[in-house]
Structure formats: C-alpha cells, structure tokens
Coordinates of C-alpha atoms and ligand atoms in Angstrom, one line a residue:
X1 CA 0.0 0.0 0.0
X2 CA 1.4 3.4 -1.0
X3 CA 1.2 5.3 2.2
X4 CA 1.0 9.1 2.7
X5 CA 2.5 10.2 5.9
X6 CA -0.1 9.8 8.7
X7 CA -0.2 12.7 11.1
X8 CA -1.4 12.4 14.7
X9 CA -4.5 14.6 14.5
X10 CA -5.0 16.5 11.2
X11 CA -8.1 18.6 11.2
X12 CA -10.9 17.9 8.7
X13 CA -12.7 20.7 6.9
X14 CA -15.7 19.2 5.1
X15 CA -18.4 21.7 5.7
X16 CA -19.0 25.5 5.3
X17 CA -15.6 26.6 6.5
X18 CA -14.4 28.3 3.3
X19 CA -17.8 29.8 2.6
X20 CA -18.1 31.4 6.0
X21 CA -14.4 32.6 6.1
X22 CA -14.9 34.2 2.6
X23 CA -18.1 35.9 3.9
X24 CA -16.0 37.5 6.7
X25 CA -13.5 38.8 4.1
X26 CA -16.2 39.9 1.8
X27 CA -18.1 41.8 4.5
X28 CA -14.8 43.0 6.2
X29 CA -15.9 41.7 9.6
X30 CA -12.6 40.1 10.5
X31 CA -12.0 41.1 14.1
X32 CA -13.9 40.1 17.2
X33 CA -17.2 41.6 16.4
X34 CA -19.4 39.8 13.9
X35 CA -22.3 37.4 13.4
X36 CA -20.1 34.3 13.5
X37 CA -18.9 35.0 17.0
X38 CA -22.5 35.4 18.2
X39 CA -23.8 32.3 16.3
X40 CA -20.9 30.1 17.3
X41 CA -21.4 31.0 21.0
X42 CA -25.1 30.4 20.8
X43 CA -24.8 27.1 19.0
X44 CA -22.0 25.9 21.2
X45 CA -24.1 26.6 24.3
X46 CA -27.0 24.7 22.8
X47 CA -24.6 21.8 21.9
X48 CA -23.3 21.6 25.5
X49 CA -26.7 22.1 27.0
X50 CA -25.7 25.2 29.0
X51 CA -27.0 28.7 29.3
X52 CA -23.8 30.5 28.4
X53 CA -20.9 29.9 26.1
X54 CA -18.3 32.7 25.9
X55 CA -15.7 32.5 23.1
X56 CA -12.0 33.4 23.7
X57 CA -8.6 33.2 22.1
X58 CA -7.6 29.7 23.2
X59 CA -8.1 27.0 25.9
X60 CA -5.4 28.4 28.1
X61 CA -7.0 31.8 28.5
X62 CA -10.4 30.0 28.9
X63 CA -8.9 28.5 32.1
X64 CA -7.3 31.8 33.1
X65 CA -10.7 33.5 32.8
X66 CA -12.3 30.8 35.0
X67 CA -9.6 31.5 37.7
X68 CA -10.1 35.2 37.4
X69 CA -13.8 34.8 37.7
X70 CA -13.3 33.1 41.1
X71 CA -10.8 35.9 42.1
X72 CA -7.9 33.4 42.6
X73 CA -5.1 35.3 44.3
X74 CA -1.6 34.7 45.9
X75 CA -2.0 32.5 48.9
X76 CA -4.9 30.5 47.4
X77 CA -4.7 26.8 46.4
X78 CA -6.4 25.1 43.5
X79 CA -6.5 21.3 43.2
X80 CA -5.5 19.9 39.7
X81 CA -4.6 16.5 38.4
X82 CA -0.9 16.0 37.9
X83 CA -1.5 14.1 34.7
X84 CA -2.6 16.9 32.4
X85 CA -1.4 19.4 29.8
X86 CA 0.6 22.2 31.4
X87 CA -2.1 24.9 30.9
X88 CA -4.3 23.4 33.6
X89 CA -1.6 24.2 36.2
X90 CA -0.4 27.4 34.7
X91 CA -3.7 29.1 34.9
X92 CA -3.5 28.9 38.7
X93 CA 0.1 30.1 38.6
X94 CA -0.9 33.1 36.4
X95 CA -3.0 34.3 39.4
X96 CA 0.0 33.9 41.8
X97 CA -1.7 31.0 43.5
X98 CA -0.5 27.4 44.0
X99 CA -1.7 24.3 42.1
X100 CA -1.9 21.3 44.3
X101 CA -1.4 18.1 42.4
X102 CA -3.4 14.8 42.7
X103 CA -2.5 11.5 41.3
X104 CA -4.5 9.6 38.6
X105 CA -7.1 6.9 38.7
X106 CA -5.3 3.7 37.6
X107 CA -8.1 2.8 35.1
X108 CA -9.0 6.1 33.4
X109 CA -5.8 8.1 34.2
X110 CA -8.1 11.0 35.2
X111 CA -7.8 12.7 38.6
X112 CA -8.5 10.1 41.3
X113 CA -11.6 11.3 43.3
X114 CA -10.5 9.3 46.3
X115 CA -7.4 11.3 46.8
X116 CA -8.9 14.8 46.6
X117 CA -10.0 15.3 50.2
X118 CA -6.5 14.4 51.5
X119 CA -5.1 17.6 50.0
X120 CA -7.8 20.1 50.9
X121 CA -6.6 22.8 53.2
X122 CA -8.0 26.1 54.5
X123 CA -6.4 27.7 51.5
X124 CA -8.2 25.5 48.9
X125 CA -10.6 27.5 46.7
X126 CA -11.5 25.0 44.1
X127 CA -10.9 22.0 41.9
X128 CA -10.1 21.8 38.2
X129 CA -10.7 18.3 36.7
X130 CA -9.5 17.4 33.2
X131 CA -11.3 14.9 30.9
X132 CA -8.0 13.5 29.8
X133 CA -7.7 12.5 26.1
X134 CA -11.5 12.8 25.9
X135 CA -12.5 10.4 28.7
X136 CA -14.9 12.0 31.2
X137 CA -13.9 12.2 34.8
X138 CA -16.2 10.4 37.3
X139 CA -17.9 13.7 38.4
X140 CA -20.4 12.7 41.1
X141 CA -18.0 12.0 43.9
X142 CA -16.1 15.2 43.1
X143 CA -19.3 17.3 43.0
X144 CA -20.0 15.9 46.5
X145 CA -16.6 16.9 47.8
X146 CA -16.8 20.4 46.2
X147 CA -20.2 21.0 47.8
X148 CA -19.1 19.7 51.2
X149 CA -16.0 22.0 51.3
X150 CA -17.6 25.0 49.4
X151 CA -15.2 24.7 46.5
X152 CA -15.7 25.7 42.9
X153 CA -15.5 22.9 40.3
X154 CA -14.1 23.7 36.8
X155 CA -14.1 21.1 34.0
X156 CA -11.1 21.4 31.7
X157 CA -12.8 19.9 28.6
X158 CA -10.1 21.1 26.2
X159 CA -9.9 17.6 24.8
X160 CA -13.4 16.3 25.2
X161 CA -15.9 18.1 22.9
X162 CA -19.1 16.0 22.8
X163 CA -18.0 13.6 25.6
X164 CA -20.7 12.8 28.1
X165 CA -20.9 12.0 31.8
X166 CA -24.0 10.0 32.6
X167 CA -25.7 11.4 29.5
X168 CA -24.7 15.0 30.2
X169 CA -22.3 16.8 27.9
X170 CA -19.0 17.6 29.6
X171 CA -18.7 21.4 30.2
X172 CA -22.2 21.3 31.7
X173 CA -21.6 19.3 34.8
X174 CA -19.3 21.5 36.9
X175 CA -19.7 25.2 37.6
X176 CA -17.6 26.2 34.6
X177 CA -16.3 24.3 31.6
X178 CA -13.4 25.3 29.3
X179 CA -12.7 24.1 25.8
X180 CA -9.8 24.4 23.3
X181 CA -10.2 24.7 19.5
X182 CA -6.5 24.3 18.7
X183 CA -5.9 22.7 15.2
X184 CA -5.5 19.1 16.6
X185 CA -8.8 19.2 18.6
X186 CA -12.1 17.4 17.7
X187 CA -13.3 20.6 16.2
X188 CA -11.0 23.5 15.6
X189 CA -10.9 27.3 14.9
X190 CA -7.1 27.3 14.3
X191 CA -6.5 28.8 17.8
X192 CA -9.6 29.4 20.0
X193 CA -11.3 28.6 23.2
X194 CA -14.7 28.6 25.0
X195 CA -16.0 29.0 28.5
X196 CA -19.3 27.4 29.4
X197 CA -21.5 28.0 32.4
X198 CA -25.1 28.1 33.7
X199 CA -24.3 30.9 36.1
X200 CA -25.5 34.3 34.9
X201 CA -23.1 36.3 37.1
X202 CA -20.0 34.3 36.2
X203 CA -20.9 34.5 32.5
X204 CA -21.3 38.3 32.7
X205 CA -18.0 38.7 34.5
X206 CA -16.1 36.4 32.1
X207 CA -17.5 38.2 29.1
X208 CA -16.5 41.6 30.5
X209 CA -13.0 40.4 31.5
X210 CA -12.2 38.9 28.1
X211 CA -13.1 42.2 26.4
X212 CA -10.6 44.5 28.3
X213 CA -13.1 44.8 31.2
X214 CA -15.1 47.4 29.4
X215 CA -18.5 48.4 30.9
X216 CA -21.1 46.7 28.6
X217 CA -23.3 49.8 28.8
X218 CA -20.6 52.5 28.5
X219 CA -18.0 52.6 25.7
X220 CA -14.4 53.2 26.8
X221 CA -15.3 53.0 30.5
X222 CA -13.1 50.4 32.1
X223 CA -14.0 49.8 35.8
X224 CA -11.5 46.9 36.1
X225 CA -8.3 45.6 34.6
X226 CA -9.4 43.3 31.9
X227 CA -7.8 41.3 29.1
X228 CA -8.0 41.1 25.3
X229 CA -8.8 37.4 25.2
X230 CA -11.3 37.7 22.3
X231 CA -11.9 35.2 19.5
X232 CA -12.1 36.7 15.9
X233 CA -15.0 36.5 13.6
X234 CA -12.8 34.5 11.2
X235 CA -12.0 31.9 13.8
X236 CA -15.7 31.7 14.9
X237 CA -16.7 31.3 11.2
X238 CA -14.4 28.2 11.0
X239 CA -15.8 27.1 14.4
X240 CA -19.4 27.4 13.4
X241 CA -18.8 25.3 10.2
X242 CA -17.0 22.7 12.3
X243 CA -19.8 22.7 14.9
X244 CA -22.4 22.1 12.2
X245 CA -20.6 18.8 11.5
X246 CA -19.8 17.8 15.0
X247 CA -21.9 14.7 14.9
X248 CA -19.8 13.6 11.9
X249 CA -16.5 14.5 13.7
X250 CA -17.5 12.6 16.9
X251 CA -18.8 9.6 14.9
X252 CA -15.4 9.3 13.1
X253 CA -13.6 9.3 16.5
X254 CA -15.9 6.4 17.6
X255 CA -15.3 4.5 14.4
X256 CA -11.5 5.0 14.8
X257 CA -11.5 3.9 18.4
X258 CA -13.6 0.8 17.7
X259 CA -11.2 -0.1 14.9
X260 CA -8.1 0.2 17.1
X261 CA -9.8 -1.7 19.9
X262 CA -10.7 -4.6 17.7
X263 CA -7.4 -4.8 15.8
X264 CA -5.1 -4.3 18.8
X265 CA -6.9 -6.7 21.1
X266 CA -4.8 -9.5 19.6
X267 CA -2.0 -8.3 21.9
X268 CA -3.5 -7.9 25.4
X269 CA -0.3 -6.4 26.7
X270 CA -1.4 -3.2 24.9
X271 CA -3.7 -1.3 27.2
X272 CA -6.1 1.1 25.5
X273 CA -7.8 3.9 27.6
X274 CA -11.1 2.2 28.5
X275 CA -14.6 3.6 28.4
X276 CA -16.2 3.4 31.8
X277 CA -19.9 2.6 32.2
X278 CA -20.7 6.3 33.2
X279 CA -18.9 7.7 30.3
X280 CA -19.1 8.5 26.6
X281 CA -15.4 9.0 25.6
X282 CA -14.9 11.6 22.8
X283 CA -11.6 9.7 21.9
X284 CA -9.7 12.9 21.1
X285 CA -6.6 10.8 21.2
X286 CA -6.4 7.1 21.0
X287 CA -4.1 6.3 23.9
X288 CA -2.3 3.1 24.7
X289 CA 0.1 2.0 27.4
X290 CA 3.0 -0.2 26.3
X291 CA 3.8 -3.0 28.7
X292 CA 7.2 -3.2 30.5
X293 CA 8.3 -6.2 28.4
X294 CA 7.9 -4.3 25.2
X295 CA 10.8 -2.2 23.6
X296 CA 11.1 1.3 25.1
X297 CA 8.6 3.9 23.9
X298 CA 11.2 6.0 22.1
X299 CA 12.2 2.9 20.1
X300 CA 8.5 2.1 19.2
X301 CA 7.9 5.7 18.2
X302 CA 11.0 5.8 16.0
X303 CA 10.0 2.5 14.3
X304 CA 6.5 3.9 13.7
X305 CA 8.0 7.1 12.3
X306 CA 10.1 5.1 9.8
X307 CA 6.8 3.6 8.6
X308 CA 5.4 7.1 8.1
X309 CA 3.2 7.2 11.2
X310 CA 3.3 10.1 13.6
X311 CA 2.7 9.1 17.3
X312 CA 2.8 11.2 20.5
X313 CA 4.2 10.5 23.9
X314 CA 1.9 11.1 26.9
X315 CA 2.2 14.4 28.8
X316 CA 4.8 14.7 31.5
X317 CA 2.9 15.0 34.8
X318 CA 3.1 18.4 36.4
X319 CA 5.0 17.2 39.5
X320 CA 8.1 16.5 37.4
X321 CA 8.3 19.9 35.5
X322 CA 10.9 22.3 36.7
X323 CA 8.6 25.0 37.8
X324 CA 6.3 22.7 39.8
X325 CA 8.6 19.9 41.1
X326 CA 9.9 21.8 44.1
X327 CA 8.3 20.5 47.4
X328 CA 6.6 17.6 45.6
X329 CA 7.0 14.2 47.1
X330 CA 7.6 12.3 43.8
X331 CA 6.4 9.1 45.3
X332 CA 2.9 10.6 45.9
X333 CA 2.1 10.0 42.3
X334 CA 2.6 6.3 41.6
X335 CA -0.1 6.0 39.0
X336 CA 1.0 9.0 36.9
X337 CA 4.6 7.9 37.3
X338 CA 3.8 4.5 36.0
X339 CA 1.9 5.7 32.9
X340 CA 3.6 8.8 31.5
X341 CA 6.8 7.0 30.2
X342 CA 4.8 4.1 28.7
X343 CA 1.9 6.0 27.1
X344 CA 1.5 6.6 23.4
X345 CA -1.1 8.5 21.5
X346 CA -2.0 7.0 18.1
X347 CA -3.3 8.9 15.0
X348 CA -6.9 9.9 15.5
X349 CA -7.8 12.3 12.7
X350 CA -11.4 11.9 11.5
X351 CA -10.0 11.6 7.9
X352 CA -8.2 8.2 8.5
X353 CA -9.5 5.5 6.3
X354 CA -10.1 1.9 7.5
X355 CA -7.1 0.8 5.3
X356 CA -4.9 3.4 7.0
X357 CA -6.1 2.2 10.5
X358 CA -5.2 -1.4 9.5
X359 CA -1.8 -0.2 8.4
X360 CA -1.2 1.7 11.7
X361 CA -2.4 -1.4 13.8
X362 CA -0.3 -3.8 11.8
X363 CA 2.7 -1.5 12.2
X364 CA 2.2 -1.1 15.9
X365 CA 1.9 -4.8 16.5
X366 CA 5.1 -5.3 14.6
X367 CA 7.0 -2.4 16.3
X368 CA 6.2 -3.6 19.9
X369 CA 7.7 -7.1 19.2
Ligands
PLP1 C1 -6.1 19.5 29.0 C2 -5.8 20.8 28.2 N1 -6.1 22.0 28.8 C3 -5.8 23.1 28.2 C4 -5.3 23.2 27.0 C5 -4.9 24.5 26.4 O1 -5.6 24.8 25.2 P1 -4.9 25.8 24.1 O2 -3.8 25.0 23.4 O3 -6.1 26.1 23.2 O4 -4.5 27.0 24.8 C6 -5.0 22.0 26.3 C7 -4.4 22.0 24.9 O5 -4.2 21.0 24.3 C8 -5.3 20.7 26.9 O6 -5.0 19.6 26.4

C-alpha cells in the first residue's frame, strides 16, 4: 500500500468553513465583532446544554478567565490533576496561586476522586478536573466533595468536545467548563477557546474580562483591569462550520476507536484507555500503554516514524516539571509515574480510512515485538 505520511490529528474541513471565512472577508468583519462570534457561541451553548458559552482566544485563557472569575489570588490553592497538559496548572500560577497536584485513577488516568479530600486545606478554593484524552472524569464523587467543602469545580474539557458523563455533555456538569479549539482538537478554529457555564453572574464577569473589562453599557469606560482574550469572527466562522458537522466528527472518532480496539486486542499487553460505564469518551486521542516487556517507547515511536506514522508521547505529569517539582514528594504520584513514560497517542484524525487504520495497527503490533 502506497502510504501518505499519517499525522497524529490533522483537522478535517468538510463543511462550510471556506464559505463562512470568505463571507468574513467579503463583508470585512474580520476582528472580534461579527455574526459568526454570536452564532458560534449560541450554537455551542446549545450543543453543551448550558445557558452561556463565551468564546475566547484559546483553551489556556479560557482556564485563566475561570480562575479570574473566582478571584484566585496569591495564597490560594487550587487542586488539579498531575497528569494533564501544562495549561491546567499554569492558569492557577498566572494568578499567583498554587496548584496542588493529585495522582491519577489507575483505570481512566483522570484525577483520582478518592485522593482529593486528603489535599484540601484552609487555602483551597476549588478543583479543576480534566477529561484526559477525551474520557470524562467520574464527576459525582467530586461534586459531592466540592459541595461539602464549598469549593468551585471547573471542568477542563479542552480535549473532550461531545464527551458525556451519565448522559450530560462535559462542560455542563461542573460550575464552569473550558474548551480548546487548537488545530488538533475534535473541532477547531485554528486557535480558540470557549468557557461554558449556567451561572449568569459568572458569565457576565467572564464576558467583561475577556473584552478588556469594558463596561457593557458605556463605551471606553473600564471599571476593572481586563484582558484582550477575544476570538475573531474568522475563527468563529471556522468554528461554526465545524460545529455544524460535530456529529460527523465525533462519529469518526468512535469508528476509529472501535477499529483500534478490535485490531489491537490480539496483543492484550497493549492497554487502551477504557470507556467506563458512566462515560461516553470523545476519543480525542487514541491512547495506549506499552507493557514493561515491550521495547522502550522511544524505540517504538522511531519505528512507527520510519513507517510514516506520527505518534505522540503522553504528557509529562506536572510534578516532574521544573517550575512545579519543588516541594513535591515524587512518590505521591505512583499511577502518573507508572503511565507517563509508557503511554503513546496514536493517530486519531477523522480523515483516517479503515485501510490506514489497519496499516497503523499492523505497524504497531510489529513495532512492539
Ligand atoms: C487539557 C488541556 N487543557 C488546556 C489546553 C490548552 O488549550 P490551548 O492550546 O487552546 O491553549 C489543552 C491543549 O491542548 C489541553 O489539552
């Protein structure tokens, strides 16, 4: 089979993207005011089954806006999973506060709800959970803890558009949800983000803060220090077109995940991120753990690369990064420590054909020998 190079998560533009972007250019509405921003927000809120969706420049500032809305300050602590992308911890640091790390659940690799109460202190203000690689966190026990200790609960759903927890869309379960629309996400705007919430006051504050803090009723009156964290009409035009096709995008991810599960099951040493009974996984990344008796991950990745297949190592957990490792007892994170060096993300673009998936699976089975 004559293979093209298979990239890890190429976006697919199969809807009205070009038409809507051309409309922005034709009408000259290219900055952050325009009908596509309004419509993308409205439709995304509808999709997530929430009252408010507020667009912003990327998933990192979506998290920062969430922390600002809760007035996180130096001296405060916010609980985050150690196994995540760095933005989840950095948004706490941007506010001068301290992220407190919690180890992963051994099955899903998400934050382990059983470990959260142990790290709550008088300084704790809230919890950020992350639906890692698209698998929803077990939210009910964490909602209970948050209520008991009067903590906010933010869902970092950057990787989990369309995933569901007990039939509810992620981003609608906690107090605030945040999303990324980076080019490798399930739907993209190039760079972009969204904050979702059912809370009218939080929504009003976040909307004001992302637009330089301007008073919504008085132009050029700035009663607070705000930010320019806005999404452009061009980005929203792409986002709206992508959102119109989200059922297709999520169905492709499901098809791809089923294909991998079926083909890779011949080697039970390869552990694929499972789908728990309470969850509908969005399968942003198809993630596997190599077993200890397989060649080292870097060798497997090089071999795959030589076959024209891009793979990705798992994230480094936060407690090993230079700016966060101080004062961390490294042995407090046995699960994250045991997965991050063995984990591999496989290609998951919605454009992958079944023949390409067969080729990736055959290649992986050969490369781990
Ligand atoms: C879990 C998680 N949170 C936040 C982000 C940040 O999103 P962005 O790259 O749009 O700033 C990402 C990006 O991949 C992510 O994976």
